[in-house]
Every structure is written in C-alpha cells, then in structure tokens.
Amino acid sequence: MILAGSYAPHDSFVAPARAKSELWRFAAGLVLAVFAYVIFNQVFFQLLYGMFESGNPQLLADMAQGRSPLAMYLLLFSFAFMSLGVGLSARVIHNRSFLTLLGPREVLQRDFARVCVLGAIVFAVVFALPPWGMGSALVPNMALGTWLGLLVPSLFFIAIQTSAEEIVFRGYVQQQLAARFRSPLVWMVLPSTLFALGHYLPDMAGDNALLIAIWAGVFGILMADLTARSGSLGPAIAVHFLNNVSAFMFISLPDELSGLALYLTPFGMDDTEALRAWMPVDFAMMFVLWLAARLAIRR
C-alpha cells in the first residue's frame, strides 16, 4: 500500500528541518508550542468571558458545546493558537520560518485544489447514493437560507481549525522526526499516535472513545502518507477540511459542535450502539477520500 519510492517529495518537505534537528530542540519546541497554545487560548477565552459574562451569557453557554454559529466560529478560531505555537517553535528553537512547515507554496496550492475538487465530487456521489438517512429521519437544525448565508465564514473558520491540526502534526512533528529518523514507522506513526491521544475523550464518547481514537490514529497515518507523497500539507489539509465540513456543516451529532450543521443525526454521542454501527461507514469514507487524494496528486 505504501511504497518508499513514492516518498521522494518528502525529502524536500523535510529539508528545512534538518539544519537544527537535534532531539532536544524538538522536545523544547513541543514544550514551547504547547505553552504558547495554552497561554494564548486562556487569554482569548478569558477576554471572551469578560466581554460576554453579563451582556451575552447565552453565548458563553453555547460555547461550552458549540451550539450556535458564533460559538462555533470562536471555538474554531481558537485553533489558530496551535499554528501560532508551532510557528514560534520553528522560529525561536529551529531558526526557520512558519512557511517551511507547509511545504512549497505552489505544490501546496495545487495539491490542495486538486484534492478538494475530487474529494467534493466523491462526497456528492456518496450523499446522492442510497441508503438515505441514518436509520431514522435526520433532524433539521438550521434553515437552508441561513445555512447558505453562513457558508463562506463557516468554511473559513473550519479551514483555520483543520489547517492548524495538520500544521502541528503533519507539519512540525512529522518534519522534525523525519529529519532525525528515516523510518516511516517513526515519522508516520508517532505523530498519528499523538493525534489519536488528542481524540481520546472517554467523558464525551463513553464506550466508543477508543474506537474514535483508533479512527483518528489511522486518519493521521493516511494524512502522513499524503504529505510524504505530495511534499506539502496541501492534500492532508484538503482531506481534513472536507471531512470536517461534512461533520460540522452537513450532518452533526446533536451533543457537541452542532452550531453550523444543516441537519443533526437522530442519535447522540451517548447512543453507543447507534454510533458504533456508523463507525465502519466513517472508516470506509476515510479510506475512499485518501485513495481519491492519492489519485488527485499523481504526477
């Protein structure tokens, strides 16, 4: 499935990390990135709470679960501090620019566009094919006119969130590990394991928490593969973006992060069996998108 010879573009992607690739720098960079993210995040949300605690308490309640468009925009924007954190690490610890985390701009833009186009076609075909629904009728969450009016800002803020996660895991972490270790077992699996741990949420997902974390880990490995084949974050950001647009804007679970969704599922996160029954579909869709992305970036 994965051929080392097809990873030639990865060498140029990793090249900016090689000059200062000592493991102590990588460890220090992770510490700085996490510290910066936590501090900026805390300041951001404290400012919001100070501004809206008396004037708009409903917004603060919505932010706890992402149940309104504005609440979702604020939550998604906060991921920009992840990008800021690794950008600081790249500059301060490794003496390189933030843009080196992305790969060559032309390749990034070209492969992002190609994967978005083909991936959108795949989603359109999948949504058009039976079976329709999710066992029971979907629950309308937002009027179509309102949803269309929010389309552009919604896409923008989702792009901030998905780009940030790819910049951290497939950008900074993958680059710095690949600069020291040639084996994909290190630079593909370790960042994906960290990505999976970040998605292990037993308080929220209950008995499905491990399955969801495994899904995230596999997703991370596939995105690392696309990054190595492209030599940029373009395809990984595109697949992640399409996946989250589908999950946040089209059909969301009612429990969390549903403020931008056109429809809600007829079951929630606490319905273990119903959610588990749809997990194979999510796994299958992930692999279909990955294969479509590989096809889109073939030279």
PDB file of C-alpha atoms in Angstrom:
ATOM      1  CA  MET A   1       0.000   0.000   0.000  1.00  0.00           C
ATOM      2  CA  ILE A   2       2.808   2.405   0.880  1.00  0.00           C
ATOM      3  CA  LEU A   3       5.877   2.469  -1.316  1.00  0.00           C
ATOM      4  CA  ALA A   4       9.002   4.258  -0.112  1.00  0.00           C
ATOM      5  CA  GLY A   5       9.932   5.202  -3.694  1.00  0.00           C
ATOM      6  CA  SER A   6       6.823   7.356  -3.962  1.00  0.00           C
ATOM      7  CA  TYR A   7       8.010   9.422  -1.000  1.00  0.00           C
ATOM      8  CA  ALA A   8      10.741  11.292  -2.876  1.00  0.00           C
ATOM      9  CA  PRO A   9       8.924  14.659  -2.431  1.00  0.00           C
ATOM     10  CA  HIS A  10       9.103  14.124   1.315  1.00  0.00           C
ATOM     11  CA  ASP A  11      12.844  14.801   1.279  1.00  0.00           C
ATOM     12  CA  SER A  12      12.350  18.387   0.121  1.00  0.00           C
ATOM     13  CA  PHE A  13       9.474  18.829   2.577  1.00  0.00           C
ATOM     14  CA  VAL A  14      11.713  17.756   5.471  1.00  0.00           C
ATOM     15  CA  ALA A  15      14.837  19.603   4.271  1.00  0.00           C
ATOM     16  CA  PRO A  16      14.204  22.868   6.207  1.00  0.00           C
ATOM     17  CA  ALA A  17      14.090  20.890   9.474  1.00  0.00           C
ATOM     18  CA  ARG A  18      17.463  19.184   9.058  1.00  0.00           C
ATOM     19  CA  ALA A  19      19.768  22.052   9.966  1.00  0.00           C
ATOM     20  CA  LYS A  20      18.582  22.174  13.583  1.00  0.00           C
ATOM     21  CA  SER A  21      17.057  18.747  14.130  1.00  0.00           C
ATOM     22  CA  GLU A  22      18.530  17.758  17.487  1.00  0.00           C
ATOM     23  CA  LEU A  23      16.050  15.879  19.637  1.00  0.00           C
ATOM     24  CA  TRP A  24      16.457  18.351  22.478  1.00  0.00           C
ATOM     25  CA  ARG A  25      15.330  21.098  20.113  1.00  0.00           C
ATOM     26  CA  PHE A  26      12.304  19.046  19.128  1.00  0.00           C
ATOM     27  CA  ALA A  27      11.406  18.455  22.793  1.00  0.00           C
ATOM     28  CA  ALA A  28      11.902  22.140  23.585  1.00  0.00           C
ATOM     29  CA  GLY A  29       9.852  23.091  20.555  1.00  0.00           C
ATOM     30  CA  LEU A  30       6.957  20.908  21.684  1.00  0.00           C
ATOM     31  CA  VAL A  31       7.074  22.427  25.155  1.00  0.00           C
ATOM     32  CA  LEU A  32       7.117  25.968  23.757  1.00  0.00           C
ATOM     33  CA  ALA A  33       4.312  25.212  21.289  1.00  0.00           C
ATOM     34  CA  VAL A  34       2.072  23.713  23.977  1.00  0.00           C
ATOM     35  CA  PHE A  35       2.872  26.513  26.424  1.00  0.00           C
ATOM     36  CA  ALA A  36       2.111  29.211  23.842  1.00  0.00           C
ATOM     37  CA  TYR A  37      -1.117  27.483  22.792  1.00  0.00           C
ATOM     38  CA  VAL A  38      -2.351  27.167  26.383  1.00  0.00           C
ATOM     39  CA  ILE A  39      -1.450  30.744  27.302  1.00  0.00           C
ATOM     40  CA  PHE A  40      -2.956  32.359  24.209  1.00  0.00           C
ATOM     41  CA  ASN A  41      -6.026  30.151  24.482  1.00  0.00           C
ATOM     42  CA  GLN A  42      -6.532  31.089  28.112  1.00  0.00           C
ATOM     43  CA  VAL A  43      -6.143  34.796  27.391  1.00  0.00           C
ATOM     44  CA  PHE A  44      -8.536  34.571  24.440  1.00  0.00           C
ATOM     45  CA  PHE A  45     -11.307  32.807  26.361  1.00  0.00           C
ATOM     46  CA  GLN A  46     -10.830  34.927  29.470  1.00  0.00           C
ATOM     47  CA  LEU A  47     -11.324  38.018  27.294  1.00  0.00           C
ATOM     48  CA  LEU A  48     -14.478  36.491  25.839  1.00  0.00           C
ATOM     49  CA  TYR A  49     -15.832  35.643  29.270  1.00  0.00           C
ATOM     50  CA  GLY A  50     -15.069  39.163  30.488  1.00  0.00           C
ATOM     51  CA  MET A  51     -16.842  40.677  27.476  1.00  0.00           C
ATOM     52  CA  PHE A  52     -19.947  38.470  27.446  1.00  0.00           C
ATOM     53  CA  GLU A  53     -20.455  37.224  31.019  1.00  0.00           C
ATOM     54  CA  SER A  54     -23.056  39.882  31.771  1.00  0.00           C
ATOM     55  CA  GLY A  55     -24.045  41.077  28.315  1.00  0.00           C
ATOM     56  CA  ASN A  56     -24.485  37.760  26.494  1.00  0.00           C
ATOM     57  CA  PRO A  57     -24.400  34.790  28.885  1.00  0.00           C
ATOM     58  CA  GLN A  58     -26.156  32.618  26.296  1.00  0.00           C
ATOM     59  CA  LEU A  59     -23.121  32.843  24.016  1.00  0.00           C
ATOM     60  CA  LEU A  60     -20.915  31.524  26.802  1.00  0.00           C
ATOM     61  CA  ALA A  61     -23.325  28.639  27.386  1.00  0.00           C
ATOM     62  CA  ASP A  62     -23.346  27.898  23.640  1.00  0.00           C
ATOM     63  CA  MET A  63     -19.544  27.924  23.538  1.00  0.00           C
ATOM     64  CA  ALA A  64     -19.384  25.079  26.030  1.00  0.00           C
ATOM     65  CA  GLN A  65     -20.812  22.753  23.360  1.00  0.00           C
ATOM     66  CA  GLY A  66     -20.576  24.731  20.128  1.00  0.00           C
ATOM     67  CA  ARG A  67     -24.337  25.083  19.748  1.00  0.00           C
ATOM     68  CA  SER A  68     -24.557  28.332  17.771  1.00  0.00           C
ATOM     69  CA  PRO A  69     -22.747  29.680  14.699  1.00  0.00           C
ATOM     70  CA  LEU A  70     -20.916  32.396  16.635  1.00  0.00           C
ATOM     71  CA  ALA A  71     -19.899  29.936  19.339  1.00  0.00           C
ATOM     72  CA  MET A  72     -18.537  27.596  16.677  1.00  0.00           C
ATOM     73  CA  TYR A  73     -16.627  30.407  14.979  1.00  0.00           C
ATOM     74  CA  LEU A  74     -14.950  31.361  18.253  1.00  0.00           C
ATOM     75  CA  LEU A  75     -14.078  27.751  19.081  1.00  0.00           C
ATOM     76  CA  LEU A  76     -12.698  27.084  15.606  1.00  0.00           C
ATOM     77  CA  PHE A  77     -10.708  30.327  15.617  1.00  0.00           C
ATOM     78  CA  SER A  78      -9.005  29.313  18.866  1.00  0.00           C
ATOM     79  CA  PHE A  79      -7.159  26.602  16.908  1.00  0.00           C
ATOM     80  CA  ALA A  80      -5.158  29.375  15.270  1.00  0.00           C
ATOM     81  CA  PHE A  81      -3.155  29.483  18.504  1.00  0.00           C
ATOM     82  CA  MET A  82      -1.912  25.962  17.726  1.00  0.00           C
ATOM     83  CA  SER A  83      -0.442  27.295  14.482  1.00  0.00           C
ATOM     84  CA  LEU A  84       0.988  30.270  16.349  1.00  0.00           C
ATOM     85  CA  GLY A  85       2.606  27.964  18.903  1.00  0.00           C
ATOM     86  CA  VAL A  86       4.467  25.785  16.410  1.00  0.00           C
ATOM     87  CA  GLY A  87       5.301  28.886  14.388  1.00  0.00           C
ATOM     88  CA  LEU A  88       7.064  30.289  17.445  1.00  0.00           C
ATOM     89  CA  SER A  89       8.875  26.995  17.963  1.00  0.00           C
ATOM     90  CA  ALA A  90      10.015  26.904  14.345  1.00  0.00           C
ATOM     91  CA  ARG A  91      11.389  30.451  14.578  1.00  0.00           C
ATOM     92  CA  VAL A  92      12.805  30.502  18.116  1.00  0.00           C
ATOM     93  CA  ILE A  93      14.048  26.918  18.510  1.00  0.00           C
ATOM     94  CA  HIS A  94      14.837  25.908  14.924  1.00  0.00           C
ATOM     95  CA  ASN A  95      15.580  29.288  13.311  1.00  0.00           C
ATOM     96  CA  ARG A  96      13.234  28.720  10.376  1.00  0.00           C
ATOM     97  CA  SER A  97      10.061  30.374   9.195  1.00  0.00           C
ATOM     98  CA  PHE A  98       6.475  29.284   9.748  1.00  0.00           C
ATOM     99  CA  LEU A  99       6.031  28.809   5.986  1.00  0.00           C
ATOM    100  CA  THR A 100       8.593  25.990   5.953  1.00  0.00           C
ATOM    101  CA  LEU A 101       6.071  23.907   7.901  1.00  0.00           C
ATOM    102  CA  LEU A 102       3.718  23.946   4.913  1.00  0.00           C
ATOM    103  CA  GLY A 103       5.906  22.872   2.016  1.00  0.00           C
ATOM    104  CA  PRO A 104       6.437  24.701  -1.304  1.00  0.00           C
ATOM    105  CA  ARG A 105       3.596  27.155  -1.898  1.00  0.00           C
ATOM    106  CA  GLU A 106       2.947  26.114  -5.496  1.00  0.00           C
ATOM    107  CA  VAL A 107       2.717  22.443  -4.564  1.00  0.00           C
ATOM    108  CA  LEU A 108       0.593  23.227  -1.515  1.00  0.00           C
ATOM    109  CA  GLN A 109      -1.929  25.261  -3.511  1.00  0.00           C
ATOM    110  CA  ARG A 110      -2.027  22.887  -6.475  1.00  0.00           C
ATOM    111  CA  ASP A 111      -2.500  19.709  -4.461  1.00  0.00           C
ATOM    112  CA  PHE A 112      -4.973  21.319  -2.074  1.00  0.00           C
ATOM    113  CA  ALA A 113      -7.135  22.427  -5.003  1.00  0.00           C
ATOM    114  CA  ARG A 114      -6.937  19.067  -6.791  1.00  0.00           C
ATOM    115  CA  VAL A 115      -7.879  17.090  -3.709  1.00  0.00           C
ATOM    116  CA  CYS A 116     -10.697  19.477  -2.791  1.00  0.00           C
ATOM    117  CA  VAL A 117     -12.257  19.155  -6.238  1.00  0.00           C
ATOM    118  CA  LEU A 118     -12.048  15.377  -6.464  1.00  0.00           C
ATOM    119  CA  GLY A 119     -12.972  14.921  -2.797  1.00  0.00           C
ATOM    120  CA  ALA A 120     -16.042  17.133  -3.186  1.00  0.00           C
ATOM    121  CA  ILE A 121     -17.129  15.002  -6.137  1.00  0.00           C
ATOM    122  CA  VAL A 122     -16.706  11.873  -4.015  1.00  0.00           C
ATOM    123  CA  PHE A 123     -18.829  13.361  -1.230  1.00  0.00           C
ATOM    124  CA  ALA A 124     -21.514  14.435  -3.722  1.00  0.00           C
ATOM    125  CA  VAL A 125     -21.714  10.925  -5.166  1.00  0.00           C
ATOM    126  CA  VAL A 126     -21.836   9.304  -1.723  1.00  0.00           C
ATOM    127  CA  PHE A 127     -24.600  11.625  -0.491  1.00  0.00           C
ATOM    128  CA  ALA A 128     -26.587  11.020  -3.687  1.00  0.00           C
ATOM    129  CA  LEU A 129     -26.481   7.226  -3.396  1.00  0.00           C
ATOM    130  CA  PRO A 130     -28.797   5.155  -1.198  1.00  0.00           C
ATOM    131  CA  PRO A 131     -29.337   4.427   1.583  1.00  0.00           C
ATOM    132  CA  TRP A 132     -30.584   7.874   2.510  1.00  0.00           C
ATOM    133  CA  GLY A 133     -30.816   8.870   6.150  1.00  0.00           C
ATOM    134  CA  MET A 134     -29.243   7.210   9.154  1.00  0.00           C
ATOM    135  CA  GLY A 135     -31.845   4.654  10.127  1.00  0.00           C
ATOM    136  CA  SER A 136     -34.287   7.391  11.169  1.00  0.00           C
ATOM    137  CA  ALA A 137     -35.092  10.766   9.679  1.00  0.00           C
ATOM    138  CA  LEU A 138     -32.425  13.411  10.063  1.00  0.00           C
ATOM    139  CA  VAL A 139     -33.335  16.284  12.365  1.00  0.00           C
ATOM    140  CA  PRO A 140     -33.338  19.755  10.721  1.00  0.00           C
ATOM    141  CA  ASN A 141     -31.041  22.116  12.619  1.00  0.00           C
ATOM    142  CA  MET A 142     -30.885  25.275  10.511  1.00  0.00           C
ATOM    143  CA  ALA A 143     -32.936  26.857   7.740  1.00  0.00           C
ATOM    144  CA  LEU A 144     -31.307  26.381   4.348  1.00  0.00           C
ATOM    145  CA  GLY A 145     -31.240  30.138   3.667  1.00  0.00           C
ATOM    146  CA  THR A 146     -29.465  30.825   6.952  1.00  0.00           C
ATOM    147  CA  TRP A 147     -27.028  27.986   6.304  1.00  0.00           C
ATOM    148  CA  LEU A 148     -26.193  29.335   2.840  1.00  0.00           C
ATOM    149  CA  GLY A 149     -25.727  32.819   4.255  1.00  0.00           C
ATOM    150  CA  LEU A 150     -23.173  31.438   6.708  1.00  0.00           C
ATOM    151  CA  LEU A 151     -21.420  29.249   4.138  1.00  0.00           C
ATOM    152  CA  VAL A 152     -18.357  31.404   3.429  1.00  0.00           C
ATOM    153  CA  PRO A 153     -17.445  32.283   7.039  1.00  0.00           C
ATOM    154  CA  SER A 154     -18.132  28.695   8.104  1.00  0.00           C
ATOM    155  CA  LEU A 155     -15.712  27.352   5.502  1.00  0.00           C
ATOM    156  CA  PHE A 156     -13.141  29.951   6.531  1.00  0.00           C
ATOM    157  CA  PHE A 157     -13.189  29.043  10.221  1.00  0.00           C
ATOM    158  CA  ILE A 158     -13.167  25.302   9.515  1.00  0.00           C
ATOM    159  CA  ALA A 159     -10.118  25.906   7.324  1.00  0.00           C
ATOM    160  CA  ILE A 160      -8.386  27.588  10.279  1.00  0.00           C
ATOM    161  CA  GLN A 161      -9.071  24.594  12.522  1.00  0.00           C
ATOM    162  CA  THR A 162      -8.106  21.847  10.085  1.00  0.00           C
ATOM    163  CA  SER A 163      -5.000  23.684   8.872  1.00  0.00           C
ATOM    164  CA  ALA A 164      -3.817  24.151  12.451  1.00  0.00           C
ATOM    165  CA  GLU A 165      -4.020  20.451  13.274  1.00  0.00           C
ATOM    166  CA  GLU A 166      -2.178  19.499  10.079  1.00  0.00           C
ATOM    167  CA  ILE A 167       0.493  22.155  10.634  1.00  0.00           C
ATOM    168  CA  VAL A 168       1.164  20.760  14.095  1.00  0.00           C
ATOM    169  CA  PHE A 169       1.060  17.012  13.446  1.00  0.00           C
ATOM    170  CA  ARG A 170       1.950  16.564   9.768  1.00  0.00           C
ATOM    171  CA  GLY A 171       3.980  19.757   9.633  1.00  0.00           C
ATOM    172  CA  TYR A 172       6.107  20.391  12.696  1.00  0.00           C
ATOM    173  CA  VAL A 173       6.089  16.965  14.379  1.00  0.00           C
ATOM    174  CA  GLN A 174       6.424  14.924  11.180  1.00  0.00           C
ATOM    175  CA  GLN A 175       9.154  17.156   9.755  1.00  0.00           C
ATOM    176  CA  GLN A 176      11.263  17.209  12.892  1.00  0.00           C
ATOM    177  CA  LEU A 177      11.038  13.447  13.405  1.00  0.00           C
ATOM    178  CA  ALA A 178      11.748  12.714   9.731  1.00  0.00           C
ATOM    179  CA  ALA A 179      14.812  14.965   9.922  1.00  0.00           C
ATOM    180  CA  ARG A 180      16.256  12.574  12.508  1.00  0.00           C
ATOM    181  CA  PHE A 181      14.724   9.196  11.615  1.00  0.00           C
ATOM    182  CA  ARG A 182      14.351   7.769   8.111  1.00  0.00           C
ATOM    183  CA  SER A 183      11.856   5.073   9.065  1.00  0.00           C
ATOM    184  CA  PRO A 184       8.187   5.896   8.372  1.00  0.00           C
ATOM    185  CA  LEU A 185       7.400   3.862  11.476  1.00  0.00           C
ATOM    186  CA  VAL A 186       8.710   6.845  13.431  1.00  0.00           C
ATOM    187  CA  TRP A 187       7.590   9.913  11.496  1.00  0.00           C
ATOM    188  CA  MET A 188       4.238   8.472  10.439  1.00  0.00           C
ATOM    189  CA  VAL A 189       3.193   6.501  13.497  1.00  0.00           C
ATOM    190  CA  LEU A 190       4.368   8.707  16.372  1.00  0.00           C
ATOM    191  CA  PRO A 191       2.592  11.909  15.254  1.00  0.00           C
ATOM    192  CA  SER A 192      -0.509   9.837  14.470  1.00  0.00           C
ATOM    193  CA  THR A 193      -0.409   8.301  17.932  1.00  0.00           C
ATOM    194  CA  LEU A 194      -0.272  11.778  19.470  1.00  0.00           C
ATOM    195  CA  PHE A 195      -3.151  12.796  17.190  1.00  0.00           C
ATOM    196  CA  ALA A 196      -5.152   9.761  18.356  1.00  0.00           C
ATOM    197  CA  LEU A 197      -4.487  10.537  22.017  1.00  0.00           C
ATOM    198  CA  GLY A 198      -5.820  14.039  21.445  1.00  0.00           C
ATOM    199  CA  HIS A 199      -9.067  12.498  20.208  1.00  0.00           C
ATOM    200  CA  TYR A 200      -9.431  10.030  23.084  1.00  0.00           C
ATOM    201  CA  LEU A 201     -12.324  11.577  25.027  1.00  0.00           C
ATOM    202  CA  PRO A 202     -13.954   8.961  27.267  1.00  0.00           C
ATOM    203  CA  ASP A 203     -16.006  11.566  29.157  1.00  0.00           C
ATOM    204  CA  MET A 204     -17.635  12.606  25.896  1.00  0.00           C
ATOM    205  CA  ALA A 205     -17.586   9.435  23.769  1.00  0.00           C
ATOM    206  CA  GLY A 206     -18.064   6.835  26.506  1.00  0.00           C
ATOM    207  CA  ASP A 207     -17.588   3.252  25.342  1.00  0.00           C
ATOM    208  CA  ASN A 208     -16.803   4.450  21.806  1.00  0.00           C
ATOM    209  CA  ALA A 209     -13.850   6.600  22.912  1.00  0.00           C
ATOM    210  CA  LEU A 210     -11.210   4.019  21.991  1.00  0.00           C
ATOM    211  CA  LEU A 211     -12.784   3.320  18.593  1.00  0.00           C
ATOM    212  CA  ILE A 212     -12.881   7.031  17.791  1.00  0.00           C
ATOM    213  CA  ALA A 213      -9.247   7.406  18.876  1.00  0.00           C
ATOM    214  CA  ILE A 214      -8.267   4.485  16.611  1.00  0.00           C
ATOM    215  CA  TRP A 215     -10.111   6.190  13.739  1.00  0.00           C
ATOM    216  CA  ALA A 216      -8.102   9.361  14.408  1.00  0.00           C
ATOM    217  CA  GLY A 217      -4.828   7.416  14.545  1.00  0.00           C
ATOM    218  CA  VAL A 218      -5.492   5.709  11.215  1.00  0.00           C
ATOM    219  CA  PHE A 219      -6.534   9.060   9.745  1.00  0.00           C
ATOM    220  CA  GLY A 220      -3.232  10.539  10.913  1.00  0.00           C
ATOM    221  CA  ILE A 221      -1.219   7.784   9.232  1.00  0.00           C
ATOM    222  CA  LEU A 222      -3.075   8.285   5.957  1.00  0.00           C
ATOM    223  CA  MET A 223      -2.532  12.055   6.118  1.00  0.00           C
ATOM    224  CA  ALA A 224       1.175  11.481   6.791  1.00  0.00           C
ATOM    225  CA  ASP A 225       1.271   9.289   3.696  1.00  0.00           C
ATOM    226  CA  LEU A 226      -0.352  12.013   1.572  1.00  0.00           C
ATOM    227  CA  THR A 227       2.073  14.594   2.936  1.00  0.00           C
ATOM    228  CA  ALA A 228       5.050  12.413   2.054  1.00  0.00           C
ATOM    229  CA  ARG A 229       3.727  11.814  -1.461  1.00  0.00           C
ATOM    230  CA  SER A 230       2.966  15.490  -2.107  1.00  0.00           C
ATOM    231  CA  GLY A 231       5.895  17.107  -0.308  1.00  0.00           C
ATOM    232  CA  SER A 232       3.416  19.590   1.162  1.00  0.00           C
ATOM    233  CA  LEU A 233       0.476  19.785   3.552  1.00  0.00           C
ATOM    234  CA  GLY A 234      -1.915  20.539   0.686  1.00  0.00           C
ATOM    235  CA  PRO A 235      -3.600  17.110   0.360  1.00  0.00           C
ATOM    236  CA  ALA A 236      -3.776  16.454   4.115  1.00  0.00           C
ATOM    237  CA  ILE A 237      -5.346  19.850   4.789  1.00  0.00           C
ATOM    238  CA  ALA A 238      -7.814  19.279   1.940  1.00  0.00           C
ATOM    239  CA  VAL A 239      -8.945  15.845   3.158  1.00  0.00           C
ATOM    240  CA  HIS A 240      -9.163  17.048   6.764  1.00  0.00           C
ATOM    241  CA  PHE A 241     -11.092  20.127   5.602  1.00  0.00           C
ATOM    242  CA  LEU A 242     -13.604  18.093   3.563  1.00  0.00           C
ATOM    243  CA  ASN A 243     -14.083  15.635   6.417  1.00  0.00           C
ATOM    244  CA  ASN A 244     -14.781  18.402   8.927  1.00  0.00           C
ATOM    245  CA  VAL A 245     -17.020  20.351   6.571  1.00  0.00           C
ATOM    246  CA  SER A 246     -19.125  17.209   6.267  1.00  0.00           C
ATOM    247  CA  ALA A 247     -19.146  16.631  10.040  1.00  0.00           C
ATOM    248  CA  PHE A 248     -19.688  20.248  11.121  1.00  0.00           C
ATOM    249  CA  MET A 249     -21.824  21.713   8.336  1.00  0.00           C
ATOM    250  CA  PHE A 250     -23.933  18.944   6.857  1.00  0.00           C
ATOM    251  CA  ILE A 251     -24.755  16.269   9.442  1.00  0.00           C
ATOM    252  CA  SER A 252     -23.590  16.673  13.046  1.00  0.00           C
ATOM    253  CA  LEU A 253     -24.199  14.854  16.277  1.00  0.00           C
ATOM    254  CA  PRO A 254     -26.583  16.860  18.473  1.00  0.00           C
ATOM    255  CA  ASP A 255     -24.370  16.740  21.568  1.00  0.00           C
ATOM    256  CA  GLU A 256     -21.323  18.739  20.529  1.00  0.00           C
ATOM    257  CA  LEU A 257     -20.198  21.180  17.818  1.00  0.00           C
ATOM    258  CA  SER A 258     -23.549  21.290  16.042  1.00  0.00           C
ATOM    259  CA  GLY A 259     -23.886  25.056  15.655  1.00  0.00           C
ATOM    260  CA  LEU A 260     -23.132  25.121  11.922  1.00  0.00           C
ATOM    261  CA  ALA A 261     -24.962  21.953  10.875  1.00  0.00           C
ATOM    262  CA  LEU A 262     -27.809  21.830   8.405  1.00  0.00           C
ATOM    263  CA  TYR A 263     -29.008  18.543   9.933  1.00  0.00           C
ATOM    264  CA  LEU A 264     -28.467  16.562  13.117  1.00  0.00           C
ATOM    265  CA  THR A 265     -28.286  12.797  13.494  1.00  0.00           C
ATOM    266  CA  PRO A 266     -31.290  11.089  15.131  1.00  0.00           C
ATOM    267  CA  PHE A 267     -28.927   9.768  17.822  1.00  0.00           C
ATOM    268  CA  GLY A 268     -26.365  11.343  20.112  1.00  0.00           C
ATOM    269  CA  MET A 269     -22.888  10.536  21.330  1.00  0.00           C
ATOM    270  CA  ASP A 270     -24.375   8.664  24.280  1.00  0.00           C
ATOM    271  CA  ASP A 271     -26.190   6.207  21.982  1.00  0.00           C
ATOM    272  CA  THR A 272     -23.294   3.765  21.904  1.00  0.00           C
ATOM    273  CA  GLU A 273     -24.793   1.147  19.601  1.00  0.00           C
ATOM    274  CA  ALA A 274     -26.151   3.565  17.007  1.00  0.00           C
ATOM    275  CA  LEU A 275     -22.865   5.461  16.830  1.00  0.00           C
ATOM    276  CA  ARG A 276     -20.833   2.263  16.657  1.00  0.00           C
ATOM    277  CA  ALA A 277     -22.984   0.994  13.803  1.00  0.00           C
ATOM    278  CA  TRP A 278     -21.928   4.002  11.709  1.00  0.00           C
ATOM    279  CA  MET A 279     -18.228   3.857  12.546  1.00  0.00           C
ATOM    280  CA  PRO A 280     -17.471   1.341   9.717  1.00  0.00           C
ATOM    281  CA  VAL A 281     -19.011   3.861   7.309  1.00  0.00           C
ATOM    282  CA  ASP A 282     -16.709   6.554   8.678  1.00  0.00           C
ATOM    283  CA  PHE A 283     -13.687   4.273   8.293  1.00  0.00           C
ATOM    284  CA  ALA A 284     -14.703   3.391   4.731  1.00  0.00           C
ATOM    285  CA  MET A 285     -15.240   7.044   3.817  1.00  0.00           C
ATOM    286  CA  MET A 286     -11.827   7.921   5.235  1.00  0.00           C
ATOM    287  CA  PHE A 287     -10.115   5.347   3.009  1.00  0.00           C
ATOM    288  CA  VAL A 288     -12.135   6.422  -0.050  1.00  0.00           C
ATOM    289  CA  LEU A 289     -11.087  10.043   0.453  1.00  0.00           C
ATOM    290  CA  TRP A 290      -7.475   9.003   0.949  1.00  0.00           C
ATOM    291  CA  LEU A 291      -7.493   6.993  -2.276  1.00  0.00           C
ATOM    292  CA  ALA A 292      -9.168   9.861  -4.132  1.00  0.00           C
ATOM    293  CA  ALA A 293      -6.496  12.241  -2.809  1.00  0.00           C
ATOM    294  CA  ARG A 294      -3.711   9.900  -3.936  1.00  0.00           C
ATOM    295  CA  LEU A 295      -5.288   9.815  -7.382  1.00  0.00           C
ATOM    296  CA  ALA A 296      -5.630  13.598  -7.454  1.00  0.00           C
ATOM    297  CA  ILE A 297      -1.948  14.261  -6.727  1.00  0.00           C
ATOM    298  CA  ARG A 298      -0.469  11.640  -9.044  1.00  0.00           C
ATOM    299  CA  ARG A 299       2.123  13.291 -11.242  1.00  0.00           C
TER     300      ARG A 299
END
